[in-house]
XYZ file of C-alpha atoms in Angstrom:
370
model
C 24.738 38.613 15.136
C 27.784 38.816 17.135
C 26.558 41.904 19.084
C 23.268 39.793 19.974
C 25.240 36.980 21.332
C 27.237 39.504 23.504
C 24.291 41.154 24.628
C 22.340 37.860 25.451
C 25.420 36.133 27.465
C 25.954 39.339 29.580
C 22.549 40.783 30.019
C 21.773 36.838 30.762
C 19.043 36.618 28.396
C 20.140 32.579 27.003
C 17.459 31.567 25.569
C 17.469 33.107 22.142
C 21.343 31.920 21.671
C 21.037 28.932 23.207
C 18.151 28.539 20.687
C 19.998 29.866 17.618
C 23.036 27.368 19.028
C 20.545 24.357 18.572
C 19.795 24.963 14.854
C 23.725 25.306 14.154
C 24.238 22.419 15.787
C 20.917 20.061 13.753
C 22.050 22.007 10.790
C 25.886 20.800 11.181
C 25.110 17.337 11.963
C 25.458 15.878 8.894
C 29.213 17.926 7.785
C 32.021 15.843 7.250
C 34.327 15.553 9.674
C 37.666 18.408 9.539
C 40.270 15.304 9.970
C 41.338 12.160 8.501
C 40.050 10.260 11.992
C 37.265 8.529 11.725
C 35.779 6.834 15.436
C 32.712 4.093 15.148
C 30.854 4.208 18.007
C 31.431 0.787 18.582
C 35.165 0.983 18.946
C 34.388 3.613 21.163
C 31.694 1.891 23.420
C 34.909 -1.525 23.346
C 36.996 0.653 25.053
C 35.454 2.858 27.688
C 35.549 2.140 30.962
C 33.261 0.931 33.360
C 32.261 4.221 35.759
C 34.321 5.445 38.911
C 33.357 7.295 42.288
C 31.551 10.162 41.847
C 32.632 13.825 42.555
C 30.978 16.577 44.120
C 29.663 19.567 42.814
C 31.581 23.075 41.784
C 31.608 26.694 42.705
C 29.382 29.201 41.014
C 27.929 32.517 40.802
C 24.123 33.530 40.057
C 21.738 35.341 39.365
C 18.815 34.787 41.418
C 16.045 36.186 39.097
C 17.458 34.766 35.990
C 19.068 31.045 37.070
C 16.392 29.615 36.208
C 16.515 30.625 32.932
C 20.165 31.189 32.443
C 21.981 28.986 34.236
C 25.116 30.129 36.491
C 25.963 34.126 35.837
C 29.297 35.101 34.382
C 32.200 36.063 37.386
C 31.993 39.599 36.949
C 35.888 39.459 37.178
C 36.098 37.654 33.537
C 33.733 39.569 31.849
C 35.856 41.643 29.982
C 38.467 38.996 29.077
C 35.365 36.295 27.934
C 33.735 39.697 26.273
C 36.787 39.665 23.810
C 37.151 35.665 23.432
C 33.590 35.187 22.507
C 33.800 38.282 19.877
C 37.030 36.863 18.531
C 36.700 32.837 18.820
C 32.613 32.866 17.863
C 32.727 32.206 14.214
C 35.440 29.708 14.259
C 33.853 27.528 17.373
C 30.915 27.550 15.632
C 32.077 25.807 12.706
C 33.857 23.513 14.944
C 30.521 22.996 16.359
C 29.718 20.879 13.623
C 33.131 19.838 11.847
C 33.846 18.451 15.879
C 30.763 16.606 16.505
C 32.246 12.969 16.061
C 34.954 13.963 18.375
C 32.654 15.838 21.062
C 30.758 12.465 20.820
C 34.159 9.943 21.477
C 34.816 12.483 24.747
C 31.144 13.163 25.965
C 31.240 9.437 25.991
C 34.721 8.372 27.557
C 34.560 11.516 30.005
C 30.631 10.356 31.676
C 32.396 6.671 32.088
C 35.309 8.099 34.343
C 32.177 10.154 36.456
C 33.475 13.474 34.945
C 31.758 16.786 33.960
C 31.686 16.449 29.710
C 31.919 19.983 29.548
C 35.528 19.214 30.282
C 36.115 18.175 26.194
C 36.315 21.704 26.035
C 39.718 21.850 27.712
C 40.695 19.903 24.274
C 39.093 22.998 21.998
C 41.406 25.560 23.678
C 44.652 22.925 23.976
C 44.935 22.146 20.512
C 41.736 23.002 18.309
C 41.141 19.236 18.686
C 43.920 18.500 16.335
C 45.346 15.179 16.867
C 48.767 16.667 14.940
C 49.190 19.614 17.212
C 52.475 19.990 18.763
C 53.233 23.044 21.376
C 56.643 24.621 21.843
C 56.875 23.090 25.493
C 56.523 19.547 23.793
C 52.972 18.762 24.341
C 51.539 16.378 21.850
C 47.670 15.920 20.762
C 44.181 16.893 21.075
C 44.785 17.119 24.940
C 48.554 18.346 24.528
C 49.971 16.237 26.906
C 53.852 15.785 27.968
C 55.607 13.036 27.424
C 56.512 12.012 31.042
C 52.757 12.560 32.322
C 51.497 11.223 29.190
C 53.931 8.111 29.939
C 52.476 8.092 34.150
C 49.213 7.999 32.736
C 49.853 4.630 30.682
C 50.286 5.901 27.061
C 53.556 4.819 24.766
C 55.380 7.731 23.555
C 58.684 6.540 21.640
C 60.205 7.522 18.332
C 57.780 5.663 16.487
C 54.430 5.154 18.462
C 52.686 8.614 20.375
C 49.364 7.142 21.531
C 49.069 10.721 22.807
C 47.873 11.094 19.272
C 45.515 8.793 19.340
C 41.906 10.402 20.062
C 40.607 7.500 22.749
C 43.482 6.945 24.679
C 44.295 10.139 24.831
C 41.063 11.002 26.359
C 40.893 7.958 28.698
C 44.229 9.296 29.790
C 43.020 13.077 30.039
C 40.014 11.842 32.198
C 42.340 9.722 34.727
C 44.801 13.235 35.161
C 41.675 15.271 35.500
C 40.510 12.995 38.519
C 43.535 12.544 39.927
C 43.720 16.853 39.805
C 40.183 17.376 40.883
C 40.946 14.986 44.265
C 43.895 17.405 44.913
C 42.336 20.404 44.402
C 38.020 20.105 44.541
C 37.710 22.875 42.206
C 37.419 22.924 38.641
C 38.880 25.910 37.970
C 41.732 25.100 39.785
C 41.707 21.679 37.673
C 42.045 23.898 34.539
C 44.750 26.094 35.903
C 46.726 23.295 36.862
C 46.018 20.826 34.011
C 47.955 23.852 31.798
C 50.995 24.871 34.339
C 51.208 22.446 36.377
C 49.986 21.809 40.152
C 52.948 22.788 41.365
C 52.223 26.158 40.301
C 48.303 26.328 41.478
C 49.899 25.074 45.222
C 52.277 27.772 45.114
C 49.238 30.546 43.883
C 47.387 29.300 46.658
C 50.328 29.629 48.915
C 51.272 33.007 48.488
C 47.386 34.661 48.133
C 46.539 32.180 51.103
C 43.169 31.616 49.185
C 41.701 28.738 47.357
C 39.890 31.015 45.610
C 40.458 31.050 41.661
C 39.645 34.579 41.629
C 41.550 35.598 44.468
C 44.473 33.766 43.529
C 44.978 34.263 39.594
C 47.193 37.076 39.504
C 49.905 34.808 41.363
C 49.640 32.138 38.650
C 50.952 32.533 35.230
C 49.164 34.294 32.768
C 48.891 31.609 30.348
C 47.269 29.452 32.864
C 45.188 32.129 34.285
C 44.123 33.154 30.893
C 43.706 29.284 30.074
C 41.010 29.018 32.614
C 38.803 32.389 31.217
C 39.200 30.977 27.569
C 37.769 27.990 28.622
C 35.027 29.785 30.585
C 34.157 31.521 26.977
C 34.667 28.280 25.101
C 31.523 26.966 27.768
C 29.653 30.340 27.077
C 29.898 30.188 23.106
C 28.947 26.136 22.869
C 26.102 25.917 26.353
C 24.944 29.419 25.775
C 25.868 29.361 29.435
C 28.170 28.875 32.171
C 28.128 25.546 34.155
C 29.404 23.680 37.243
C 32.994 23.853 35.429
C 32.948 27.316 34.929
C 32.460 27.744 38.811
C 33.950 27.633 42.235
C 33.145 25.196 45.129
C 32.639 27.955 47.407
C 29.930 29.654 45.230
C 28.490 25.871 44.033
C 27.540 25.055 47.533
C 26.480 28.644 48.018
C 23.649 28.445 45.269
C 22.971 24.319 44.664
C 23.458 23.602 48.292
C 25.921 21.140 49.530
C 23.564 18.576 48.171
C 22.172 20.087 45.560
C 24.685 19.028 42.531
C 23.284 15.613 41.979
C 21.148 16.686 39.152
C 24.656 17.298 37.302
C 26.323 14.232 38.174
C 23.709 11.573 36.571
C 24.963 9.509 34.128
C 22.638 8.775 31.226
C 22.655 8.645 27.555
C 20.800 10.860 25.568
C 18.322 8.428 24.610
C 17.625 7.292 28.643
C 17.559 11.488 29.322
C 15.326 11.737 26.145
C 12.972 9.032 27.631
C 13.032 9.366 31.226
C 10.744 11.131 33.546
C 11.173 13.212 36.670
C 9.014 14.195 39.554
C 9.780 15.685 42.571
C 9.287 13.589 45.787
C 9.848 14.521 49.465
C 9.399 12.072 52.182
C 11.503 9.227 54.105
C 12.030 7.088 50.785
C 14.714 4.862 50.505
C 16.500 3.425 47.049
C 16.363 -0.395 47.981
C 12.925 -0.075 48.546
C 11.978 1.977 45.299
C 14.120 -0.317 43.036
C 12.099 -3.609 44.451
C 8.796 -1.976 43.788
C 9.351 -0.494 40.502
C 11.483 -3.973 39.051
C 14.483 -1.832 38.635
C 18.397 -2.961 39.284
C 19.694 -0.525 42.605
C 22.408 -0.169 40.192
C 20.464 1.824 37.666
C 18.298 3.735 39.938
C 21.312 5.042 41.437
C 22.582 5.865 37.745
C 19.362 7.836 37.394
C 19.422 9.150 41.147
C 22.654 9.451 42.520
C 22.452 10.397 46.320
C 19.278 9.887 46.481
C 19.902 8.432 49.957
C 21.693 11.133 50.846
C 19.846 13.819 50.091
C 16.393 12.335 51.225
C 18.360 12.024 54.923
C 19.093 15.391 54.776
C 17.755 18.028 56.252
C 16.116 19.125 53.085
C 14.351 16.026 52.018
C 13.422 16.496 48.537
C 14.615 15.131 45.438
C 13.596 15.586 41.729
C 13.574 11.397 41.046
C 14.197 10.330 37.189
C 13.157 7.612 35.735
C 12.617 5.699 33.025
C 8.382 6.104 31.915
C 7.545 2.610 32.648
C 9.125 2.306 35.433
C 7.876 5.623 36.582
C 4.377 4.721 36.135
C 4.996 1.849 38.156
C 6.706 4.226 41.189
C 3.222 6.276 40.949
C 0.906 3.368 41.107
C 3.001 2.151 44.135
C 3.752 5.328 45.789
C 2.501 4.750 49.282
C 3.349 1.297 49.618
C 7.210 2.219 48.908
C 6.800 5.012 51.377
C 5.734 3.094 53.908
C 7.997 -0.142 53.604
C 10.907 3.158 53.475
C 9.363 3.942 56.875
C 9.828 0.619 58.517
C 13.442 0.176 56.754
C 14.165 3.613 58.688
C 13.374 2.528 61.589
C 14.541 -1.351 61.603
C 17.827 0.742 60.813
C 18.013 2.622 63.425
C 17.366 -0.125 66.253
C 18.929 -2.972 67.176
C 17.973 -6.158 69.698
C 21.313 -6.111 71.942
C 21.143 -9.145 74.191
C 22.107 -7.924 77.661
C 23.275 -9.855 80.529
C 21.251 -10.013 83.734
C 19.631 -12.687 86.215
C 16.547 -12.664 84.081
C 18.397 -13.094 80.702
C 16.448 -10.863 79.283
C 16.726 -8.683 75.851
C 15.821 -5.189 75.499
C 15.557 -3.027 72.219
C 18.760 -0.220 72.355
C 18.759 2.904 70.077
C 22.040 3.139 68.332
């Protein structure tokens, strides 16, 4: 079985494990959880925050004939290192594929509200085995094995008789804030990783000395558990997606293959149930969010939930979107299509004029481009 996973993830053939991954995962659903934690979703939805900004998309590489399929290709520079994890770590992830599920769920959750990839929870499989108990030799406490003085910075107690860096929400909530505040230093996830194990300081001195930003380029002047931190989380992706992802990527390579507007499909933020029950069809044309949301009874709010950048990318020069929306409202869109388009039109244009009263013996007021 092993040998078929290997061959599927680096021949690029997904579909078959990402299949055989599905029925683990409906099999495991109903195992008891591996620890004495127990999370209600309620608890968890009390204490989530509202969303933040948004971030951009990440660096990848692909495969042309296969990405549709597939998904980003594997670096071929961690192909032999992620060869090895996957035939060593398979069996045991996969188990934690369904002992973990409550505790995926808490993260997927917490990391979406703070506008992050949740892909990232898998920073927590390689840090500690998601074992609130875990305790490294540098100090590092919890599922996200964070030190006390960052732990502290990021608004958690840590004393002699209270570690919240134990605890499996604020931990997270506390993981998410560090991983935005390293993702606006360095725009890179891999770069994230590296430094969310040793430190920025040592990712800004990497960079330094290769004089690239360039994970790949720059990994040998890191340390090697931090450069082998970010290839076993690159296998941790490949053994639970059946692929890589925007994490597993570079910016570079991201804008390369999605375009530099071409990452908003990954940064919607829906539930499974609104992904589940939504629709999607791809538009082109001048059409504008303020005007969609009117016409289809929808909050701006929530379209832009379902369509971030829509704006954006419909002013760009490659003016076409794949919309999502809920059915109803989708129907609705449809039935209204060339109306919206049109009142889009004349928004455009009422934009991008202005009546500028000039001064002049006749007093009179002329239209002026902006």
């Amino acid at each position: 079985m092993k040998n078929c996973v290997l061959q599927a993830v680096f021949l690029l053939a997904f579909t078959s494990f990402a299949a055989a991954q599905q029925a683990v995962s409906l099999e495991s659903s109903a195992v008891a959880i591996h620890s004495a934690t127990v999370v209600k979703d309620s608890t968890i939805m009390a204490t989530i925050v509202a969303p933040i900004a948004k971030k951009k998309g990440f660096k990848d590489l692909f495969d042309n004939d296969q990405a549709a399929i597939a998904g980003p290709r594997l670096n071929p520079r961690a192909i032999s290192f992620v060869q090895d994890y996957i035939e060593k770590n398979s069996e045991d992830l996969e188990n934690m594929r369904g002992w973990g599920k409550p505790y995926f769920n808490v993260m997927d959750a917490i990391l979406i509200a703070h506008n992050l990839p949740k892909e990232l929870k898998y920073l927590a499989v390689i840090e500690s085995r998601l074992h609130t108990s875990a305790v490294s030799w540098a100090g590092a406490v919890g599922p996200w094995q964070l030190m006390p003085a960052t732990a502290r910075v990021l608004g958690l107690k840590v004393t002699r008789k209270k570690d919240e860096r134990t605890n499996y929400i604020k931990s997270t909530q506390a993981a998410a804030k560090y991983l935005n505040d390293l993702y606006d230093q360095f725009g890179d996830w891999l770069l994230v990783i590296a430094a969310y194990n040793g430190g920025p300081g040592n990712v800004l001195k990497a960079i330094r000395k290769s004089g690239s930003r360039n994970f790949w380029d720059l990994q040998y002047y890191l340390p090697t558990e931090s450069r082998n931190h970010v290839k076993k989380f690159i296998g941790t992706h490949y053994i639970f997606e059946g692929q890589g992802g925007l994490t597993t990527l570079t910016k570079k390579e991201t804008d390369e293959n999605y375009g530099v507007n071409g990452t908003y499909i990954f940064n919607r933020r829906l539930t499974a149930g609104e992904t589940d029950e939504a629709k999607t069809e791809t538009v082109s044309g001048k059409y504008h969010s303020i005007v969609i949301a009117k016409n289809i009874m929808m909050d701006v709010t929530d379209f832009n939930r379902y369509n971030p950048d829509f704006d954006k990318v419909m002013a760009s020069a490659n003016n076409s979107y794949d919309i999502k929306l809920p059915a109803d409202k989708m129907e609705l869109f449809n039935a209204n299509k060339y109306q919206i388009l049109n009142e889009s039109i004349q928004l455009m244009l009422k934009s991008a004029t202005t009546e500028v009263t000039l001064p002049s013996s006749k007093d009179s007021s002329i239209m002026v481009k902006k």
